[in-house]
mmCIF file of C-alpha atoms in Angstrom:
data_model
loop_
_atom_site.group_PDB
_atom_site.id
_atom_site.type_symbol
_atom_site.label_atom_id
_atom_site.label_comp_id
_atom_site.label_asym_id
_atom_site.label_seq_id
_atom_site.Cartn_x
_atom_site.Cartn_y
_atom_site.Cartn_z
ATOM 1 C CA MET A 1 -21.223 -3.598 21.751
ATOM 2 C CA PRO A 2 -23.513 -5.894 19.814
ATOM 3 C CA HIS A 3 -20.948 -8.681 19.486
ATOM 4 C CA ASP A 4 -23.467 -11.242 20.593
ATOM 5 C CA HIS A 5 -25.039 -11.361 17.162
ATOM 6 C CA LEU A 6 -23.357 -13.010 14.240
ATOM 7 C CA SER A 7 -23.289 -12.140 10.584
ATOM 8 C CA PRO A 8 -24.924 -14.514 8.084
ATOM 9 C CA SER A 9 -21.515 -16.170 7.631
ATOM 10 C CA GLY A 10 -21.512 -17.093 11.321
ATOM 11 C CA HIS A 11 -18.565 -14.828 12.117
ATOM 12 C CA PRO A 12 -18.851 -11.936 14.553
ATOM 13 C CA TYR A 13 -19.289 -8.588 12.862
ATOM 14 C CA ARG A 14 -15.982 -6.868 12.397
ATOM 15 C CA GLU A 15 -15.181 -4.303 15.020
ATOM 16 C CA ASP A 16 -15.112 -1.515 12.461
ATOM 17 C CA ASN A 17 -18.659 -2.430 11.502
ATOM 18 C CA ASP A 18 -19.792 -1.686 15.048
ATOM 19 C CA GLN A 19 -18.082 1.688 15.404
ATOM 20 C CA PRO A 20 -20.105 4.867 14.864
ATOM 21 C CA LEU A 21 -20.427 5.581 11.161
ATOM 22 C CA THR A 22 -17.945 8.272 10.096
ATOM 23 C CA TYR A 23 -18.339 10.936 7.435
ATOM 24 C CA TRP A 24 -15.742 9.281 5.190
ATOM 25 C CA GLN A 25 -17.267 5.820 5.599
ATOM 26 C CA THR A 26 -20.600 7.332 4.620
ATOM 27 C CA MET A 27 -18.938 8.745 1.534
ATOM 28 C CA GLU A 28 -17.391 5.365 0.645
ATOM 29 C CA ILE A 29 -20.773 3.627 0.815
ATOM 30 C CA ALA A 30 -22.428 6.387 -1.202
ATOM 31 C CA VAL A 31 -19.762 6.468 -3.910
ATOM 32 C CA ARG A 32 -19.728 2.689 -4.238
ATOM 33 C CA GLU A 33 -23.506 2.499 -4.549
ATOM 34 C CA LEU A 34 -23.682 5.394 -7.022
ATOM 35 C CA LEU A 35 -21.007 3.813 -9.219
ATOM 36 C CA VAL A 36 -22.970 0.567 -9.213
ATOM 37 C CA GLU A 37 -26.334 2.263 -9.862
ATOM 38 C CA LYS A 38 -24.856 4.246 -12.741
ATOM 39 C CA GLY A 39 -23.431 1.102 -14.263
ATOM 40 C CA HIS A 40 -19.747 2.028 -13.959
ATOM 41 C CA ILE A 41 -18.897 -0.954 -11.756
ATOM 42 C CA THR A 42 -20.706 -3.923 -10.270
ATOM 43 C CA ALA A 43 -20.896 -5.076 -6.673
ATOM 44 C CA GLU A 44 -19.353 -8.361 -7.819
ATOM 45 C CA GLU A 45 -16.341 -6.512 -9.189
ATOM 46 C CA VAL A 46 -15.807 -4.837 -5.815
ATOM 47 C CA HIS A 47 -15.956 -8.215 -4.042
ATOM 48 C CA ALA A 48 -13.599 -9.759 -6.576
ATOM 49 C CA GLN A 49 -11.107 -6.907 -6.323
ATOM 50 C CA ILE A 50 -11.024 -7.148 -2.527
ATOM 51 C CA ASP A 51 -10.532 -10.909 -2.767
ATOM 52 C CA ALA A 52 -7.719 -10.433 -5.268
ATOM 53 C CA MET A 53 -5.984 -7.890 -3.066
ATOM 54 C CA ASP A 54 -6.435 -10.067 0.029
ATOM 55 C CA ALA A 55 -4.841 -12.942 -1.860
ATOM 56 C CA ARG A 56 -1.694 -10.911 -2.507
ATOM 57 C CA SER A 57 0.889 -11.170 0.224
ATOM 58 C CA PRO A 58 4.644 -11.074 0.729
ATOM 59 C CA ALA A 59 4.572 -14.840 0.203
ATOM 60 C CA MET A 60 4.347 -14.134 -3.529
ATOM 61 C CA GLY A 61 7.483 -12.018 -3.452
ATOM 62 C CA ALA A 62 9.187 -14.636 -1.301
ATOM 63 C CA VAL A 63 8.659 -17.255 -4.009
ATOM 64 C CA VAL A 64 10.236 -14.913 -6.556
ATOM 65 C CA VAL A 65 13.243 -14.305 -4.303
ATOM 66 C CA ALA A 66 13.703 -18.011 -3.561
ATOM 67 C CA ARG A 67 13.728 -18.766 -7.263
ATOM 68 C CA ALA A 68 16.231 -15.977 -7.903
ATOM 69 C CA TRP A 69 18.485 -17.524 -5.248
ATOM 70 C CA THR A 70 18.449 -20.916 -6.936
ATOM 71 C CA ASP A 71 18.073 -20.174 -10.649
ATOM 72 C CA PRO A 72 20.771 -17.891 -12.109
ATOM 73 C CA VAL A 73 18.996 -17.614 -15.449
ATOM 74 C CA PHE A 74 15.811 -16.463 -13.716
ATOM 75 C CA LYS A 75 17.741 -14.060 -11.514
ATOM 76 C CA ALA A 76 19.330 -12.462 -14.553
ATOM 77 C CA ALA A 77 15.903 -12.114 -16.152
ATOM 78 C CA LEU A 78 14.461 -10.652 -12.944
ATOM 79 C CA LEU A 79 17.203 -8.058 -12.695
ATOM 80 C CA GLU A 80 16.826 -7.271 -16.395
ATOM 81 C CA ASP A 81 13.038 -6.855 -16.351
ATOM 82 C CA GLY A 82 11.286 -7.488 -13.044
ATOM 83 C CA SER A 83 7.792 -7.080 -14.497
ATOM 84 C CA SER A 84 8.258 -9.682 -17.223
ATOM 85 C CA ALA A 85 10.029 -12.163 -14.970
ATOM 86 C CA CYS A 86 7.205 -12.034 -12.403
ATOM 87 C CA ARG A 87 4.532 -12.251 -15.092
ATOM 88 C CA ASP A 88 6.295 -15.309 -16.496
ATOM 89 C CA MET A 89 5.886 -16.913 -13.062
ATOM 90 C CA GLY A 90 2.150 -16.303 -13.339
ATOM 91 C CA PHE A 91 1.872 -13.288 -11.042
ATOM 92 C CA ASP A 92 -0.607 -10.643 -12.173
ATOM 93 C CA ILE A 93 1.441 -7.615 -11.277
ATOM 94 C CA GLY A 94 -0.622 -5.173 -13.315
ATOM 95 C CA PRO A 95 0.756 -2.281 -15.310
ATOM 96 C CA MET A 96 3.477 -1.337 -12.847
ATOM 97 C CA HIS A 97 7.124 -1.348 -13.809
ATOM 98 C CA LEU A 98 8.809 -3.602 -11.252
ATOM 99 C CA ILE A 99 12.522 -3.201 -10.645
ATOM 100 C CA ALA A 100 14.403 -5.782 -8.579
ATOM 101 C CA MET A 101 17.531 -4.659 -6.719
ATOM 102 C CA GLU A 102 19.946 -7.270 -5.440
ATOM 103 C CA ASN A 103 21.665 -7.013 -2.071
ATOM 104 C CA THR A 104 25.302 -8.064 -2.259
ATOM 105 C CA GLU A 105 28.323 -8.352 0.025
ATOM 106 C CA ASP A 106 29.011 -4.648 -0.365
ATOM 107 C CA THR A 107 25.632 -3.069 -1.126
ATOM 108 C CA HIS A 108 22.379 -2.984 0.829
ATOM 109 C CA ASN A 109 19.236 -1.709 -0.904
ATOM 110 C CA VAL A 110 16.235 -0.090 0.749
ATOM 111 C CA VAL A 111 12.991 1.157 -0.806
ATOM 112 C CA VAL A 112 10.930 4.226 0.039
ATOM 113 C CA CYS A 113 8.348 6.442 -1.640
ATOM 114 C CA THR A 114 9.072 9.998 -0.528
ATOM 115 C CA LEU A 115 6.194 11.503 -2.514
ATOM 116 C CA CYS A 116 3.367 9.164 -1.632
ATOM 117 C CA SER A 117 3.029 5.450 -0.910
ATOM 118 C CA CYS A 118 4.098 3.718 -4.122
ATOM 119 C CA TYR A 119 4.857 0.078 -3.383
ATOM 120 C CA PRO A 120 4.914 -3.191 -5.354
ATOM 121 C CA ARG A 121 1.398 -3.889 -4.036
ATOM 122 C CA ASN A 122 0.528 -6.424 -6.714
ATOM 123 C CA LEU A 123 3.485 -8.562 -5.661
ATOM 124 C CA LEU A 124 3.641 -7.947 -1.884
ATOM 125 C CA GLY A 125 0.117 -6.829 -0.958
ATOM 126 C CA LEU A 126 -0.704 -3.456 0.575
ATOM 127 C CA PRO A 127 2.119 -1.505 2.218
ATOM 128 C CA PRO A 128 2.447 -1.352 6.017
ATOM 129 C CA ASP A 129 1.425 1.826 7.825
ATOM 130 C CA TRP A 130 4.975 2.922 8.627
ATOM 131 C CA TYR A 131 5.936 2.795 4.932
ATOM 132 C CA LYS A 132 3.342 5.528 4.340
ATOM 133 C CA SER A 133 4.363 7.605 7.361
ATOM 134 C CA ARG A 134 5.909 11.054 7.180
ATOM 135 C CA GLU A 135 8.828 9.841 9.287
ATOM 136 C CA TYR A 136 9.811 6.945 7.020
ATOM 137 C CA ARG A 137 9.288 8.963 3.839
ATOM 138 C CA SER A 138 11.287 11.930 5.110
ATOM 139 C CA ARG A 139 14.188 10.249 6.809
ATOM 140 C CA THR A 140 15.023 7.225 4.682
ATOM 141 C CA VAL A 141 16.603 9.329 1.956
ATOM 142 C CA ARG A 142 18.427 11.560 4.470
ATOM 143 C CA GLU A 143 19.747 9.124 7.063
ATOM 144 C CA PRO A 144 19.160 5.572 5.807
ATOM 145 C CA ARG A 145 21.782 4.036 8.077
ATOM 146 C CA LYS A 146 20.043 5.437 11.141
ATOM 147 C CA VAL A 147 16.610 4.410 9.895
ATOM 148 C CA LEU A 148 17.827 0.874 9.209
ATOM 149 C CA ALA A 149 19.390 0.695 12.677
ATOM 150 C CA GLU A 150 15.996 1.589 14.160
ATOM 151 C CA PHE A 151 14.566 -1.377 12.255
ATOM 152 C CA GLY A 152 17.312 -3.527 13.755
ATOM 153 C CA VAL A 153 19.587 -3.692 10.718
ATOM 154 C CA ASN A 154 23.090 -2.435 11.379
ATOM 155 C CA VAL A 155 24.779 -2.003 8.031
ATOM 156 C CA PRO A 156 28.560 -1.809 8.442
ATOM 157 C CA THR A 157 30.062 1.491 7.281
ATOM 158 C CA THR A 158 32.150 -0.519 4.836
ATOM 159 C CA MET A 159 28.913 -1.345 3.007
ATOM 160 C CA LYS A 160 27.148 0.992 0.627
ATOM 161 C CA ILE A 161 23.448 1.707 1.128
ATOM 162 C CA ARG A 162 21.399 2.443 -1.978
ATOM 163 C CA VAL A 163 18.039 4.101 -1.381
ATOM 164 C CA HIS A 164 15.434 3.675 -4.118
ATOM 165 C CA ASP A 165 12.680 6.289 -4.262
ATOM 166 C CA SER A 166 9.607 4.755 -5.885
ATOM 167 C CA THR A 167 7.257 6.548 -8.217
ATOM 168 C CA ALA A 168 3.776 5.807 -9.472
ATOM 169 C CA ASP A 169 5.322 4.103 -12.481
ATOM 170 C CA MET A 170 8.376 2.433 -10.953
ATOM 171 C CA ARG A 171 8.112 0.069 -7.984
ATOM 172 C CA TYR A 172 11.168 -1.507 -6.409
ATOM 173 C CA VAL A 173 11.606 -4.829 -4.661
ATOM 174 C CA VAL A 174 14.792 -5.911 -2.906
ATOM 175 C CA ILE A 175 16.329 -9.337 -3.460
ATOM 176 C CA PRO A 176 17.879 -9.940 -0.061
ATOM 177 C CA GLN A 177 21.037 -11.988 0.395
ATOM 178 C CA ARG A 178 20.587 -15.706 0.730
ATOM 179 C CA PRO A 179 21.710 -16.752 4.201
ATOM 180 C CA SER A 180 24.510 -19.264 4.586
ATOM 181 C CA GLY A 181 23.636 -22.703 5.857
ATOM 182 C CA THR A 182 20.793 -23.103 3.378
ATOM 183 C CA ASP A 183 22.481 -25.371 0.847
ATOM 184 C CA GLY A 184 20.072 -28.091 -0.132
ATOM 185 C CA TYR A 185 17.022 -26.129 1.000
ATOM 186 C CA SER A 186 13.931 -26.575 -1.143
ATOM 187 C CA LEU A 187 12.301 -23.557 -2.782
ATOM 188 C CA ASP A 188 9.561 -23.651 -0.142
ATOM 189 C CA GLN A 189 12.086 -23.738 2.681
ATOM 190 C CA LEU A 190 13.958 -20.809 1.166
ATOM 191 C CA ALA A 191 10.789 -18.808 0.585
ATOM 192 C CA ASP A 192 9.860 -19.277 4.250
ATOM 193 C CA LEU A 193 12.953 -17.267 5.178
ATOM 194 C CA VAL A 194 11.995 -14.256 3.054
ATOM 195 C CA THR A 195 9.982 -11.645 4.929
ATOM 196 C CA ARG A 196 8.111 -8.623 3.639
ATOM 197 C CA ASP A 197 10.516 -6.280 5.401
ATOM 198 C CA SER A 198 13.520 -7.992 3.838
ATOM 199 C CA MET A 199 12.054 -7.224 0.396
ATOM 200 C CA ILE A 200 11.549 -3.566 1.369
ATOM 201 C CA GLY A 201 15.127 -3.577 2.618
ATOM 202 C CA VAL A 202 14.494 -2.750 6.278
ATOM 203 C CA ALA A 203 15.341 -6.253 7.462
ATOM 204 C CA ILE A 204 17.553 -9.160 6.575
ATOM 205 C CA VAL A 205 15.950 -12.525 5.923
ATOM 206 C CA LYS A 206 15.208 -15.015 8.666
ATOM 207 C CA GLN A 207 18.160 -17.219 9.456
ATOM 208 C CA PRO A 208 17.881 -20.962 8.930
ATOM 209 C CA GLY A 209 16.895 -22.920 11.978
ATOM 210 C CA VAL A 210 15.702 -19.855 13.897
ATOM 211 C CA MET B 1 9.583 23.754 6.033
ATOM 212 C CA GLU B 2 8.997 25.847 2.928
ATOM 213 C CA TYR B 3 11.236 25.677 -0.084
ATOM 214 C CA PHE B 4 10.716 27.365 -3.363
ATOM 215 C CA GLY B 5 9.471 24.818 -5.845
ATOM 216 C CA LYS B 6 8.913 22.108 -3.266
ATOM 217 C CA ARG B 7 5.387 21.180 -2.285
ATOM 218 C CA TRP B 8 4.353 19.788 1.060
ATOM 219 C CA HIS B 9 3.995 16.185 -0.076
ATOM 220 C CA ASP B 10 7.592 16.163 -1.360
ATOM 221 C CA MET B 11 8.854 15.315 2.103
ATOM 222 C CA GLY B 12 12.012 13.376 1.264
ATOM 223 C CA GLY B 13 14.845 14.713 3.392
ATOM 224 C CA ASP B 14 12.697 16.768 5.752
ATOM 225 C CA PRO B 15 13.523 16.485 9.441
ATOM 226 C CA ALA B 16 11.222 13.985 11.138
ATOM 227 C CA GLY B 17 11.100 11.859 14.248
ATOM 228 C CA TYR B 18 10.894 8.245 15.269
ATOM 229 C CA ILE B 19 9.195 5.853 12.849
ATOM 230 C CA ASN B 20 6.254 4.231 14.591
ATOM 231 C CA PRO B 21 6.412 0.550 13.581
ATOM 232 C CA ASP B 22 2.794 -0.204 14.549
ATOM 233 C CA GLU B 23 0.640 -1.752 11.846
ATOM 234 C CA HIS B 24 -3.045 -2.544 11.546
ATOM 235 C CA ASP B 25 -5.111 -4.937 9.497
ATOM 236 C CA PHE B 26 -7.130 -3.089 6.917
ATOM 237 C CA SER B 27 -10.801 -2.897 7.720
ATOM 238 C CA LEU B 28 -13.540 -3.681 5.252
ATOM 239 C CA TRP B 29 -14.293 -0.049 4.454
ATOM 240 C CA GLU B 30 -10.605 0.619 3.760
ATOM 241 C CA LYS B 31 -10.420 -2.365 1.423
ATOM 242 C CA ARG B 32 -13.503 -1.090 -0.353
ATOM 243 C CA VAL B 33 -11.920 2.331 -0.854
ATOM 244 C CA ASP B 34 -8.848 0.628 -2.295
ATOM 245 C CA ALA B 35 -11.044 -1.464 -4.585
ATOM 246 C CA LEU B 36 -12.974 1.612 -5.762
ATOM 247 C CA MET B 37 -9.710 3.309 -6.726
ATOM 248 C CA VAL B 38 -8.468 0.253 -8.623
ATOM 249 C CA LEU B 39 -11.780 -0.371 -10.399
ATOM 250 C CA SER B 40 -12.413 3.300 -11.265
ATOM 251 C CA SER B 41 -8.926 3.430 -12.735
ATOM 252 C CA ALA B 42 -9.481 0.229 -14.692
ATOM 253 C CA LYS B 43 -12.661 1.779 -16.133
ATOM 254 C CA GLY B 44 -10.781 4.869 -17.242
ATOM 255 C CA LEU B 45 -12.541 7.212 -14.800
ATOM 256 C CA MET B 46 -9.308 8.161 -13.030
ATOM 257 C CA ASN B 47 -5.680 7.096 -12.728
ATOM 258 C CA THR B 48 -2.805 7.152 -10.258
ATOM 259 C CA ASP B 49 -1.843 10.671 -11.304
ATOM 260 C CA SER B 50 -5.337 12.070 -10.803
ATOM 261 C CA LEU B 51 -5.573 10.285 -7.444
ATOM 262 C CA ARG B 52 -2.359 11.933 -6.330
ATOM 263 C CA ARG B 53 -3.213 15.328 -7.782
ATOM 264 C CA VAL B 54 -6.222 15.613 -5.465
ATOM 265 C CA LEU B 55 -4.314 14.150 -2.486
ATOM 266 C CA GLU B 56 -1.515 16.645 -2.940
ATOM 267 C CA ASP B 57 -3.910 19.573 -3.336
ATOM 268 C CA MET B 58 -5.506 18.691 0.022
ATOM 269 C CA GLY B 59 -2.436 20.095 1.728
ATOM 270 C CA PRO B 60 -0.553 19.140 4.882
ATOM 271 C CA GLU B 61 -3.563 19.678 7.156
ATOM 272 C CA ALA B 62 -5.379 16.761 5.573
ATOM 273 C CA TYR B 63 -2.267 14.616 5.939
ATOM 274 C CA ALA B 64 -2.192 15.392 9.649
ATOM 275 C CA THR B 65 -5.876 14.996 10.395
ATOM 276 C CA MET B 66 -7.214 12.337 8.014
ATOM 277 C CA SER B 67 -6.290 8.677 7.787
ATOM 278 C CA TYR B 68 -4.770 7.251 4.617
ATOM 279 C CA TYR B 69 -7.996 5.812 3.218
ATOM 280 C CA GLU B 70 -10.019 8.826 4.330
ATOM 281 C CA ARG B 71 -7.800 10.889 2.045
ATOM 282 C CA TRP B 72 -8.187 8.278 -0.682
ATOM 283 C CA ILE B 73 -11.984 8.253 -0.636
ATOM 284 C CA ALA B 74 -11.976 12.054 -0.704
ATOM 285 C CA SER B 75 -9.757 11.927 -3.798
ATOM 286 C CA VAL B 76 -11.718 9.136 -5.493
ATOM 287 C CA THR B 77 -14.945 11.066 -4.918
ATOM 288 C CA GLN B 78 -13.541 14.277 -6.343
ATOM 289 C CA ASN B 79 -12.256 12.344 -9.346
ATOM 290 C CA MET B 80 -15.638 10.704 -9.916
ATOM 291 C CA VAL B 81 -17.421 14.055 -9.868
ATOM 292 C CA GLU B 82 -14.868 15.496 -12.295
ATOM 293 C CA ALA B 83 -15.273 12.465 -14.557
ATOM 294 C CA GLY B 84 -19.036 12.979 -14.556
ATOM 295 C CA ALA B 85 -19.748 9.610 -12.933
ATOM 296 C CA PHE B 86 -22.251 11.361 -10.651
ATOM 297 C CA SER B 87 -23.070 14.894 -9.586
ATOM 298 C CA PRO B 88 -22.372 16.541 -6.221
ATOM 299 C CA GLU B 89 -26.131 16.712 -5.681
ATOM 300 C CA GLU B 90 -26.506 12.987 -6.264
ATOM 301 C CA LEU B 91 -23.655 12.335 -3.835
ATOM 302 C CA ALA B 92 -25.213 14.531 -1.148
ATOM 303 C CA ALA B 93 -28.586 12.818 -1.506
ATOM 304 C CA LYS B 94 -27.017 9.358 -1.388
ATOM 305 C CA MET B 95 -24.932 10.201 1.686
ATOM 306 C CA GLU B 96 -28.083 11.416 3.425
ATOM 307 C CA ASN B 97 -29.787 8.168 2.472
ATOM 308 C CA VAL B 98 -26.852 6.113 3.812
ATOM 309 C CA ARG B 99 -26.799 8.041 7.099
ATOM 310 C CA ALA B 100 -30.474 7.333 7.660
ATOM 311 C CA ARG B 101 -29.892 3.570 7.645
ATOM 312 C CA GLY B 102 -28.189 3.323 11.014
ATOM 313 C CA ASP B 103 -25.430 4.450 13.305
ATOM 314 C CA THR B 104 -22.695 1.981 12.413
ATOM 315 C CA TYR B 105 -20.865 1.102 9.226
ATOM 316 C CA GLY B 106 -22.320 -2.382 9.391
ATOM 317 C CA GLN B 107 -25.877 -1.069 9.526
ATOM 318 C CA ALA B 108 -25.381 1.590 6.858
ATOM 319 C CA SER B 109 -23.600 -0.588 4.325
#
C-alpha cells in the first residue's frame, strides 16, 4: 500500500483513499462534481458541511444534560420544547423537532428509529452503526429489557421502560439520571459523565470517580 | 416476514438476532455523501422524505448487500436526476471520467 507518501497536509492518506475505487464511490465523486459544475453547490460548501458535522459530538448533548441537572428552570424548558432550549444555548440543531425524555426513579427511556436511522444528529453527531442495524431497529420495540441487558443495563422489573420510536420530524434525546455523589460538581465535571449511549438510553452515565 | 400493509423497512418488532456493537469512524467518502444529502436538501433539490422514499423502494436486497452510505448516494443520485440537477447521460459520462483518473478513491477524487 502506498502509505509511504504523504498528502499535502503531511498526514498519511486515509486508508479508504487507498482502497480500490468502488462503483458507489465513483458515483459520489461524479454527483458532487456535477452539482458543483451546474452551480447547485460549491466545493467550499461541501468542506464546510463536513467540518460542521465533524464538530458535532455527544459532548454537545452532554452539556445540555449537565445544565438540565443543575438548572431546574432550564430543565423545565428543555422538557417543554427541546428544540428551543438547545437553540437558546447556541446549538444549531436545524429544523428537527427535538424531544427530551427524562429518566426517573421509576422510568427508563430508550430511543430507536424502527423505520430508518432518525437520530438527533445535530446535537449528538452521526449515529453509531448499531443504531442503524436491523437487529436494534427490530428488537428494541419488542424486547427492550433484553436489548438493554445486552448493552449492560439491567433495568429492574419494578421500573417502567419507555421506548421512543423516532421519525424524520421528531428526534428524541434521553436525559439520564444524575448519579449520586456528584454534589458540588461543576458543569464540566458533570458533562464528562454523560456518554452518547446514556443519551440514547442504552447506558447509564459514568459514575463519579470511575 | 410479510404482513399486509407493512413494508420491508418497517422492521419494528420483527424477530432479529444479536446486536453487533462494532462501530467505525466514517470515511471521507461517507462524510461527503452525508454532506451532499444535507446540502441538496438545503437547496430544495430533495428532502428527508424523498431520500427515504428511494431508500425504501430499493427493497430488502439493497439493505442486505449495500452499506448505509452506498444506499444514501444511490438515493441522492436518483433524487438529483428527478430534480433535473443533471441527466442520467451526464452522470454516466462523469462516472466514466472519474474512473479513468485512477484505481483508488484518493486518485479519482
